[in-house]
Amino acid sequence: LSSSSLEKRSISRFDPLSVSIEWKGGEGGSSSSSSATTTLVQGDPYVTLNLDIEGEEEEGFSISSEQTLILASRGDGSLGSKPVVCDPNKDKSKRQRTVTGSVFDIYASGTDETWRLYTFPSEVELECPYPKDVNHTATQIKLTNSEFKGVIRMAVVSNCTTGVAKHCHGPSGLPLPEDQVSTPSFAAALDAYSSVVLKGGNVDYDIDNETNTLSLRLIYESYSLNKESSSESVVPLLLALPHHIAAMSSQYSTEGNNNNIAGGHRSMLGMQVPIAATSIDLSLPLPSVLWGDERELNSDSSKLVRKALLDEADYDLTKQWRLGVGDPYNAGKLNARIARLAMIASQLDESEIADSFLDKLEKYQALWLSGESPNPLIYDQDMGGIVSCGCLFDSCQGKCTPHCNNAGPRGKGGGGCPNLGPGAFAAGLDFGNGY
């Protein structure tokens, strides 16, 4: 799903259950004011895209695939609406050229998937996707109008529409039972909740030390596209994985939520069960955590280890690492050494030495976790994940305080991370800042 008028992307917001991504036009000298945003929420069965495409020279949006797509309009989605299908098997002279509606089905022939497409606030006209010829499979669905301002939502109805794909067969080699694929009630649920959009959420928890249990609540925020005000939260549709269902109470969801929706979206972990809920409560047993070594030392070993510990009792990092000037890879290994010494001291009941090492460990780990290191950990907006900014290390050949010569992410223009992101890879800087 794309638009040629949108280029630059960035993360605009995030919370414990979601991340929002924004695309904007106007890059590279373009005068486009077009924009798009999407919010990816844990458990959301829909992909939602807020589009504002303007200008006669812009492309509204398109859906492209290397496999043949078959498009069908379901009109406004109301019961009794007869689908209008872009049938590639028909004679070219009798084929539909365009279809109009606000609810569409898109069948991907190669993967046997059917996606449902919703448009808000009104109907749109889409060009039918037909392969170039019998030797090609690639197809593209395009909006006939160059301008579009609204919301597009897509959801998988079934990834075993006909059952012919290999992944639709069970261990016996026979097609999977219907309740392990999808059902009409699941498609109806997707339609019913298509106007309710998740915008994020929060996580609350409580620990019962007596039962050693963690009570976890996933709290969702949502709004309706059918209401004038989007501030009032409404009940959304969610998908829960088998291990979520196993950790829930006897009902799938909290009080007042529908738990009778059949079907769902298959995944590698099993069937994702659809539930209507503003929150999900999970009860999880806490694992036993052992701080120390469960293996006891015999008297002879104890003497040797104690002597080695006393020799290391005053161990500390060099100034470079005490300041956090360097790469997190080596810093982590050095901090792990301090942690291991603290564990040994604790096992030998050398509490004073153990506390000394723990105080050091807390201070040095905090440099990286709080972002106080001159080479802080940051989010890589190009590839994703956490990396270090990169440190152009200098100690004046031991004559000055170790420092990073680059400005870091908070430097002028935020461009103090050497070669981080698109472009030439800076070996030794981008990932781990060292070999």
Short mmCIF file of C-alpha atoms in Angstrom, two decimals:
data_model
loop_
_atom_site.label_atom_id
_atom_site.label_comp_id
_atom_site.label_asym_id
_atom_site.label_seq_id
_atom_site.Cartn_x
_atom_site.Cartn_y
_atom_site.Cartn_z
CA LEU A 1 0.00 0.00 0.00
CA SER A 2 1.75 3.17 -1.14
CA SER A 3 1.54 6.62 -2.64
CA SER A 4 4.21 8.18 -4.86
CA SER A 5 3.70 11.57 -3.19
CA LEU A 6 4.89 10.29 0.22
CA GLU A 7 8.59 9.94 0.88
CA LYS A 8 10.07 10.84 4.27
CA ARG A 9 8.96 8.70 7.22
CA SER A 10 9.42 9.18 10.96
CA ILE A 11 8.07 7.90 14.26
CA SER A 12 5.65 10.52 15.55
CA ARG A 13 4.60 8.92 18.88
CA PHE A 14 4.60 5.68 20.83
CA ASP A 15 3.29 4.12 24.03
CA PRO A 16 3.62 0.67 25.68
CA LEU A 17 1.18 -0.92 23.18
CA SER A 18 1.69 1.05 19.97
CA VAL A 19 3.91 3.08 17.67
CA SER A 20 2.76 5.73 15.16
CA ILE A 21 4.60 6.29 11.87
CA GLU A 22 4.20 9.39 9.73
CA TRP A 23 5.01 9.98 6.07
CA LYS A 24 5.20 13.42 4.50
CA GLY A 25 5.50 14.86 1.03
CA GLY A 26 7.47 17.95 0.12
CA GLU A 27 10.88 16.25 0.26
CA GLY A 28 13.59 16.80 -2.34
CA GLY A 29 12.18 20.08 -3.56
CA SER A 30 8.64 18.76 -4.05
CA SER A 31 5.80 21.14 -3.21
CA SER A 32 3.51 18.32 -2.09
CA SER A 33 1.69 18.86 1.21
CA SER A 34 0.44 15.27 1.28
CA SER A 35 0.79 13.20 4.45
CA ALA A 36 -0.06 9.81 5.91
CA THR A 37 0.00 8.29 9.38
CA THR A 38 -0.50 4.78 10.70
CA THR A 39 -0.53 3.40 14.23
CA LEU A 40 0.57 -0.18 14.80
CA VAL A 41 -1.10 -1.53 17.94
CA GLN A 42 -0.47 -4.87 19.60
CA GLY A 43 -3.47 -7.12 18.96
CA ASP A 44 -4.99 -4.94 16.22
CA PRO A 45 -6.55 -7.01 13.39
CA TYR A 46 -6.59 -3.96 11.09
CA VAL A 47 -3.91 -1.94 9.33
CA THR A 48 -5.10 1.66 9.40
CA LEU A 49 -3.77 4.49 7.25
CA ASN A 50 -4.87 8.11 7.58
CA LEU A 51 -4.26 9.72 4.18
CA ASP A 52 -4.31 13.33 3.02
CA ILE A 53 -3.29 13.31 -0.68
CA GLU A 54 -3.65 16.61 -2.48
CA GLY A 55 -2.81 17.95 -5.94
CA GLU A 56 -3.63 16.97 -9.50
CA GLU A 57 -0.14 15.57 -10.09
CA GLU A 58 -0.26 13.30 -7.05
CA GLU A 59 -1.20 9.63 -6.93
CA GLY A 60 -3.97 8.95 -4.41
CA PHE A 61 -2.88 5.51 -3.27
CA SER A 62 -2.20 2.11 -4.79
CA ILE A 63 -1.91 -1.50 -3.67
CA SER A 64 0.75 -3.49 -5.53
CA SER A 65 1.69 -7.16 -5.47
CA GLU A 66 3.90 -9.55 -7.40
CA GLN A 67 1.00 -12.02 -7.35
CA THR A 68 -2.32 -11.66 -9.11
CA LEU A 69 -4.87 -9.72 -7.09
CA ILE A 70 -8.60 -10.09 -7.68
CA LEU A 71 -10.65 -7.11 -6.53
CA ALA A 72 -14.34 -7.17 -5.65
CA SER A 73 -16.51 -4.31 -4.45
CA ARG A 74 -19.05 -5.07 -1.73
CA GLY A 75 -20.70 -1.67 -2.12
CA ASP A 76 -21.26 -0.09 1.26
CA GLY A 77 -20.98 -3.47 3.00
CA SER A 78 -24.66 -3.74 3.81
CA LEU A 79 -26.41 -7.11 3.80
CA GLY A 80 -27.70 -8.11 0.38
CA SER A 81 -25.13 -6.07 -1.52
CA LYS A 82 -24.09 -8.06 -4.58
CA PRO A 83 -20.31 -8.05 -5.10
CA VAL A 84 -18.99 -6.57 -8.32
CA VAL A 85 -15.87 -8.52 -9.28
CA CYS A 86 -12.85 -7.61 -11.40
CA ASP A 87 -12.69 -11.06 -12.99
CA PRO A 88 -9.42 -11.68 -14.91
CA ASN A 89 -10.91 -14.84 -16.45
CA LYS A 90 -13.47 -12.87 -18.43
CA ASP A 91 -12.92 -11.77 -21.98
CA LYS A 92 -11.07 -8.44 -22.03
CA SER A 93 -13.97 -6.71 -23.74
CA LYS A 94 -16.35 -7.75 -20.93
CA ARG A 95 -14.15 -7.01 -17.94
CA GLN A 96 -14.92 -4.40 -15.30
CA ARG A 97 -12.61 -1.43 -15.64
CA THR A 98 -13.36 0.10 -12.25
CA VAL A 99 -15.40 -0.75 -9.15
CA THR A 100 -16.93 1.64 -6.62
CA GLY A 101 -17.67 1.16 -2.95
CA SER A 102 -16.46 1.62 0.63
CA VAL A 103 -15.93 -2.11 1.33
CA PHE A 104 -13.81 -4.29 -0.95
CA ASP A 105 -12.39 -7.81 -0.94
CA ILE A 106 -8.88 -8.36 -2.31
CA TYR A 107 -7.94 -11.96 -3.06
CA ALA A 108 -4.23 -12.78 -3.43
CA SER A 109 -4.07 -15.88 -5.60
CA GLY A 110 -0.51 -16.88 -4.74
CA THR A 111 -0.95 -17.00 -0.95
CA ASP A 112 -4.69 -17.82 -0.92
CA GLU A 113 -5.36 -14.79 1.29
CA THR A 114 -8.44 -12.57 1.27
CA TRP A 115 -8.09 -9.06 2.66
CA ARG A 116 -10.99 -6.72 3.31
CA LEU A 117 -10.46 -3.05 2.48
CA TYR A 118 -12.55 -0.27 4.06
CA THR A 119 -12.57 3.41 3.09
CA PHE A 120 -13.85 6.28 5.24
CA PRO A 121 -15.69 8.59 5.15
CA SER A 122 -17.09 7.83 1.68
CA GLU A 123 -16.99 5.50 -1.30
CA VAL A 124 -14.06 5.49 -3.71
CA GLU A 125 -13.54 4.26 -7.26
CA LEU A 126 -10.68 1.79 -7.81
CA GLU A 127 -9.10 0.60 -11.03
CA CYS A 128 -9.36 -3.15 -11.52
CA PRO A 129 -6.03 -5.01 -11.31
CA TYR A 130 -5.29 -7.24 -14.28
CA PRO A 131 -1.98 -8.93 -15.14
CA LYS A 132 -0.18 -7.61 -18.21
CA ASP A 133 -0.52 -11.01 -19.91
CA VAL A 134 -0.45 -14.73 -19.13
CA ASN A 135 3.31 -14.58 -18.54
CA HIS A 136 3.02 -12.01 -15.74
CA THR A 137 1.41 -12.13 -12.30
CA ALA A 138 2.12 -8.65 -10.91
CA THR A 139 -0.94 -6.47 -10.43
CA GLN A 140 -1.79 -3.07 -9.01
CA ILE A 141 -4.99 -1.59 -7.60
CA LYS A 142 -5.13 2.18 -8.04
CA LEU A 143 -7.42 4.97 -6.90
CA THR A 144 -8.93 6.67 -9.96
CA ASN A 145 -9.02 10.08 -8.24
CA SER A 146 -5.65 11.74 -7.61
CA GLU A 147 -6.89 13.30 -4.38
CA PHE A 148 -7.95 11.43 -1.25
CA LYS A 149 -8.54 12.62 2.28
CA GLY A 150 -9.74 9.96 4.66
CA VAL A 151 -8.96 6.62 6.27
CA ILE A 152 -8.12 3.28 4.68
CA ARG A 153 -8.33 0.09 6.75
CA MET A 154 -7.32 -3.44 5.78
CA ALA A 155 -7.70 -6.76 7.60
CA VAL A 156 -7.08 -10.40 6.75
CA VAL A 157 -10.42 -12.21 6.46
CA SER A 158 -8.82 -15.58 5.69
CA ASN A 159 -5.40 -16.78 4.64
CA CYS A 160 -6.87 -20.05 3.41
CA THR A 161 -9.68 -18.79 1.18
CA THR A 162 -9.90 -21.85 -1.07
CA GLY A 163 -7.68 -24.21 0.93
CA VAL A 164 -5.40 -24.98 -2.02
CA ALA A 165 -2.24 -23.43 -0.55
CA LYS A 166 0.19 -25.75 1.21
CA HIS A 167 -0.04 -23.85 4.49
CA CYS A 168 -3.79 -24.59 4.54
CA HIS A 169 -3.21 -28.32 5.08
CA GLY A 170 -2.84 -29.99 8.46
CA PRO A 171 -0.27 -32.64 9.46
CA SER A 172 -2.45 -35.31 7.81
CA GLY A 173 -2.16 -33.57 4.47
CA LEU A 174 -5.89 -32.80 4.43
CA PRO A 175 -7.34 -29.27 4.48
CA LEU A 176 -7.69 -27.80 7.96
CA PRO A 177 -11.14 -27.77 9.61
CA GLU A 178 -13.17 -24.65 8.96
CA ASP A 179 -12.94 -23.43 12.57
CA GLN A 180 -9.13 -23.41 12.21
CA VAL A 181 -9.23 -21.20 9.16
CA SER A 182 -12.00 -18.61 9.27
CA THR A 183 -15.78 -18.33 9.43
CA PRO A 184 -18.43 -15.95 8.08
CA SER A 185 -18.96 -14.67 11.64
CA PHE A 186 -15.35 -13.47 11.76
CA ALA A 187 -15.81 -11.55 8.50
CA ALA A 188 -19.02 -10.07 9.93
CA ALA A 189 -17.15 -9.03 13.08
CA LEU A 190 -14.49 -7.28 10.99
CA ASP A 191 -17.28 -5.37 9.25
CA ALA A 192 -19.05 -4.52 12.50
CA TYR A 193 -15.94 -3.09 14.14
CA SER A 194 -14.35 -1.59 11.02
CA SER A 195 -15.14 1.96 12.16
CA VAL A 196 -13.50 1.54 15.59
CA VAL A 197 -9.82 2.47 15.46
CA LEU A 198 -7.21 1.64 18.08
CA LYS A 199 -4.92 4.57 18.86
CA GLY A 200 -2.72 3.06 21.56
CA GLY A 201 -2.82 1.90 25.12
CA ASN A 202 -1.12 1.28 28.40
CA VAL A 203 -0.09 -1.60 30.62
CA ASP A 204 -0.93 -1.99 34.30
CA TYR A 205 0.27 -4.77 36.55
CA ASP A 206 0.19 -6.12 40.09
CA ILE A 207 2.35 -8.79 41.77
CA ASP A 208 0.97 -11.22 44.35
CA ASN A 209 3.99 -12.41 46.31
CA GLU A 210 1.97 -15.04 48.15
CA THR A 211 0.91 -16.85 44.98
CA ASN A 212 3.95 -15.69 42.98
CA THR A 213 1.59 -14.43 40.25
CA LEU A 214 1.71 -11.44 37.93
CA SER A 215 -1.64 -9.84 37.04
CA LEU A 216 -1.23 -7.95 33.78
CA ARG A 217 -3.85 -5.67 32.23
CA LEU A 218 -3.55 -4.39 28.65
CA ILE A 219 -5.65 -1.21 28.46
CA TYR A 220 -6.63 0.03 24.99
CA GLU A 221 -7.69 3.46 23.76
CA SER A 222 -9.87 3.73 20.67
CA TYR A 223 -12.21 6.05 18.80
CA SER A 224 -14.99 5.72 16.24
CA LEU A 225 -14.80 7.02 12.68
CA ASN A 226 -18.59 7.30 12.66
CA LYS A 227 -18.73 9.84 15.49
CA GLU A 228 -18.26 13.58 15.18
CA SER A 229 -15.93 13.56 18.18
CA SER A 230 -13.07 11.07 18.28
CA SER A 231 -12.37 11.64 21.99
CA GLU A 232 -14.88 9.13 23.37
CA SER A 233 -13.41 5.64 23.70
CA VAL A 234 -15.44 2.78 22.21
CA VAL A 235 -15.03 -0.99 22.33
CA PRO A 236 -12.58 -2.21 19.65
CA LEU A 237 -11.97 -5.63 18.10
CA LEU A 238 -8.74 -7.36 19.18
CA LEU A 239 -6.92 -10.57 18.30
CA ALA A 240 -5.47 -12.72 21.08
CA LEU A 241 -2.92 -15.50 20.57
CA PRO A 242 -3.32 -18.96 22.16
CA HIS A 243 -0.94 -18.16 25.03
CA HIS A 244 -3.00 -15.03 25.78
CA ILE A 245 -6.19 -17.07 25.89
CA ALA A 246 -4.55 -19.59 28.22
CA ALA A 247 -3.55 -16.77 30.61
CA MET A 248 -7.00 -15.16 30.65
CA SER A 249 -9.77 -15.83 33.10
CA SER A 250 -12.56 -18.29 32.28
CA GLN A 251 -13.94 -15.72 29.85
CA TYR A 252 -11.91 -14.42 26.94
CA SER A 253 -12.20 -10.85 28.05
CA THR A 254 -13.29 -8.50 30.78
CA GLU A 255 -16.91 -8.02 31.84
CA GLY A 256 -19.28 -6.78 29.19
CA ASN A 257 -17.20 -7.86 26.20
CA ASN A 258 -18.29 -10.21 23.46
CA ASN A 259 -16.36 -13.49 23.42
CA ASN A 260 -18.48 -15.47 20.97
CA ILE A 261 -16.82 -14.47 17.70
CA ALA A 262 -15.75 -17.55 15.76
CA GLY A 263 -12.88 -17.83 13.32
CA GLY A 264 -9.88 -15.55 13.43
CA HIS A 265 -6.55 -15.03 11.79
CA ARG A 266 -4.21 -18.02 11.60
CA SER A 267 -0.58 -17.56 12.58
CA MET A 268 2.51 -19.67 13.17
CA LEU A 269 1.62 -19.75 16.88
CA GLY A 270 -1.96 -20.91 16.29
CA MET A 271 -5.36 -19.33 15.84
CA GLN A 272 -5.69 -15.71 16.87
CA VAL A 273 -9.04 -15.42 18.64
CA PRO A 274 -11.11 -12.27 18.02
CA ILE A 275 -12.52 -10.57 21.10
CA ALA A 276 -14.23 -7.23 21.65
CA ALA A 277 -12.58 -5.56 24.62
CA THR A 278 -11.28 -2.27 25.97
CA SER A 279 -8.87 -4.23 28.14
CA ILE A 280 -7.47 -7.73 28.52
CA ASP A 281 -6.54 -9.27 31.88
CA LEU A 282 -3.79 -11.88 31.99
CA SER A 283 -2.64 -13.94 34.98
CA LEU A 284 0.92 -15.23 34.66
CA PRO A 285 3.00 -17.33 37.08
CA LEU A 286 6.28 -15.65 37.94
CA PRO A 287 9.42 -17.69 37.35
CA SER A 288 11.70 -18.43 40.27
CA VAL A 289 14.61 -15.99 40.20
CA LEU A 290 17.86 -17.10 41.78
CA TRP A 291 20.32 -14.34 42.65
CA GLY A 292 23.52 -16.30 42.96
CA ASP A 293 24.97 -19.70 42.21
CA GLU A 294 22.98 -22.70 43.39
CA ARG A 295 26.14 -24.82 43.40
CA GLU A 296 27.82 -24.84 46.81
CA LEU A 297 31.59 -24.55 47.13
CA ASN A 298 33.44 -27.19 49.09
CA SER A 299 35.92 -26.05 51.75
CA ASP A 300 39.02 -26.36 49.56
CA SER A 301 37.45 -24.48 46.63
CA SER A 302 36.02 -21.88 48.98
CA LYS A 303 39.48 -20.96 50.26
CA LEU A 304 40.87 -20.54 46.73
CA VAL A 305 37.91 -18.50 45.52
CA ARG A 306 37.95 -16.29 48.62
CA LYS A 307 41.67 -15.54 48.13
CA ALA A 308 41.06 -14.64 44.48
CA LEU A 309 38.13 -12.43 45.50
CA LEU A 310 40.17 -10.53 48.09
CA ASP A 311 42.82 -9.89 45.43
CA GLU A 312 40.06 -8.34 43.25
CA ALA A 313 38.20 -6.55 46.07
CA ASP A 314 39.31 -3.10 44.90
CA TYR A 315 38.72 -3.77 41.19
CA ASP A 316 37.27 -0.86 39.27
CA LEU A 317 36.91 0.23 35.66
CA THR A 318 39.41 2.53 34.00
CA LYS A 319 38.41 6.19 33.71
CA GLN A 320 37.20 5.78 30.13
CA TRP A 321 34.56 3.24 31.14
CA ARG A 322 33.70 4.98 34.42
CA LEU A 323 32.66 7.94 32.25
CA GLY A 324 30.82 5.78 29.72
CA VAL A 325 33.12 6.92 26.90
CA GLY A 326 33.26 3.98 24.51
CA ASP A 327 31.00 1.34 23.02
CA PRO A 328 28.21 -0.46 24.94
CA TYR A 329 29.47 -3.87 23.80
CA ASN A 330 32.71 -3.71 25.77
CA ALA A 331 31.04 -1.72 28.55
CA GLY A 332 28.55 -4.54 29.00
CA LYS A 333 31.31 -7.14 29.28
CA LEU A 334 33.19 -5.06 31.86
CA ASN A 335 30.04 -4.45 33.89
CA ALA A 336 29.30 -8.17 33.74
CA ARG A 337 32.67 -8.81 35.38
CA ILE A 338 31.72 -6.53 38.28
CA ALA A 339 28.36 -8.31 38.57
CA ARG A 340 30.05 -11.70 38.71
CA LEU A 341 32.42 -10.52 41.45
CA ALA A 342 29.41 -9.24 43.43
CA MET A 343 27.73 -12.65 43.14
CA ILE A 344 30.88 -14.43 44.30
CA ALA A 345 31.24 -12.07 47.26
CA SER A 346 27.61 -12.62 48.20
CA GLN A 347 28.00 -16.41 48.11
CA LEU A 348 31.06 -16.19 50.36
CA ASP A 349 29.18 -13.87 52.77
CA GLU A 350 31.60 -11.05 52.06
CA SER A 351 28.79 -8.51 52.30
CA GLU A 352 30.99 -5.41 52.42
CA ILE A 353 32.79 -6.39 49.19
CA ALA A 354 29.49 -7.40 47.56
CA ASP A 355 27.88 -4.03 48.41
CA SER A 356 30.91 -2.18 47.05
CA PHE A 357 30.65 -3.96 43.71
CA LEU A 358 26.87 -3.49 43.54
CA ASP A 359 27.25 0.27 44.13
CA LYS A 360 29.72 0.44 41.22
CA LEU A 361 27.51 -1.68 38.99
CA GLU A 362 24.47 0.50 39.66
CA LYS A 363 26.43 3.65 38.79
CA TYR A 364 28.01 2.31 35.59
CA GLN A 365 24.86 0.62 34.25
CA ALA A 366 22.90 3.82 34.90
CA LEU A 367 25.21 5.69 32.51
CA TRP A 368 23.79 3.65 29.62
CA LEU A 369 20.22 3.14 30.81
CA SER A 370 19.68 6.84 31.60
CA GLY A 371 21.35 8.13 28.44
CA GLU A 372 24.08 9.97 30.37
CA SER A 373 26.88 8.26 28.45
CA PRO A 374 28.55 10.50 25.85
CA ASN A 375 27.79 7.61 23.47
CA PRO A 376 24.10 7.10 24.35
CA LEU A 377 21.83 4.34 23.14
CA ILE A 378 19.34 5.58 20.53
CA TYR A 379 16.62 4.22 18.25
CA ASP A 380 17.84 3.57 14.70
CA GLN A 381 15.11 5.22 12.62
CA ASP A 382 16.44 3.70 9.40
CA MET A 383 16.67 -0.01 10.30
CA GLY A 384 14.93 -0.16 13.68
CA GLY A 385 16.35 -1.45 16.93
CA ILE A 386 18.66 0.07 19.52
CA VAL A 387 22.22 1.11 18.61
CA SER A 388 24.78 3.45 20.14
CA CYS A 389 25.15 6.91 18.68
CA GLY A 390 28.85 6.35 17.89
CA CYS A 391 31.86 7.78 19.65
CA LEU A 392 34.88 9.29 17.93
CA PHE A 393 37.09 8.46 20.92
CA ASP A 394 39.95 10.73 21.95
CA SER A 395 42.13 10.84 25.06
CA CYS A 396 44.90 13.03 23.63
CA GLN A 397 47.14 9.96 23.81
CA GLY A 398 46.46 9.70 27.52
CA LYS A 399 47.07 13.39 28.22
CA CYS A 400 43.43 14.50 28.60
CA THR A 401 40.12 13.19 29.90
CA PRO A 402 38.67 10.52 27.59
CA HIS A 403 35.85 12.01 25.52
CA CYS A 404 33.87 11.68 22.26
CA ASN A 405 34.81 14.25 19.62
CA ASN A 406 31.40 14.12 17.95
CA ALA A 407 28.44 16.07 19.33
CA GLY A 408 26.12 13.10 19.88
CA PRO A 409 22.37 13.04 19.15
CA ARG A 410 21.80 16.24 21.10
CA GLY A 411 24.46 18.14 19.19
CA LYS A 412 23.77 20.94 16.73
CA GLY A 413 20.95 19.83 14.45
CA GLY A 414 20.92 16.43 16.13
CA GLY A 415 23.53 15.27 13.63
CA GLY A 416 26.33 14.30 15.97
CA CYS A 417 26.09 10.54 15.40
CA PRO A 418 28.73 9.65 12.78
CA ASN A 419 27.25 8.05 9.64
CA LEU A 420 24.25 6.64 11.45
CA GLY A 421 21.38 5.81 9.14
CA PRO A 422 21.21 5.82 5.32
CA GLY A 423 24.41 6.06 3.36
CA ALA A 424 27.88 4.65 3.85
CA PHE A 425 28.18 2.19 6.72
CA ALA A 426 30.65 3.38 9.35
CA ALA A 427 32.40 0.18 10.40
CA GLY A 428 32.97 0.22 14.13
CA LEU A 429 30.48 3.02 14.72
CA ASP A 430 26.96 2.09 13.61
CA PHE A 431 26.58 -1.20 15.41
CA GLY A 432 28.14 -1.61 18.82
CA ASN A 433 30.67 1.10 17.96
CA GLY A 434 33.45 -1.50 17.89
CA TYR A 435 34.47 -4.97 16.76
#
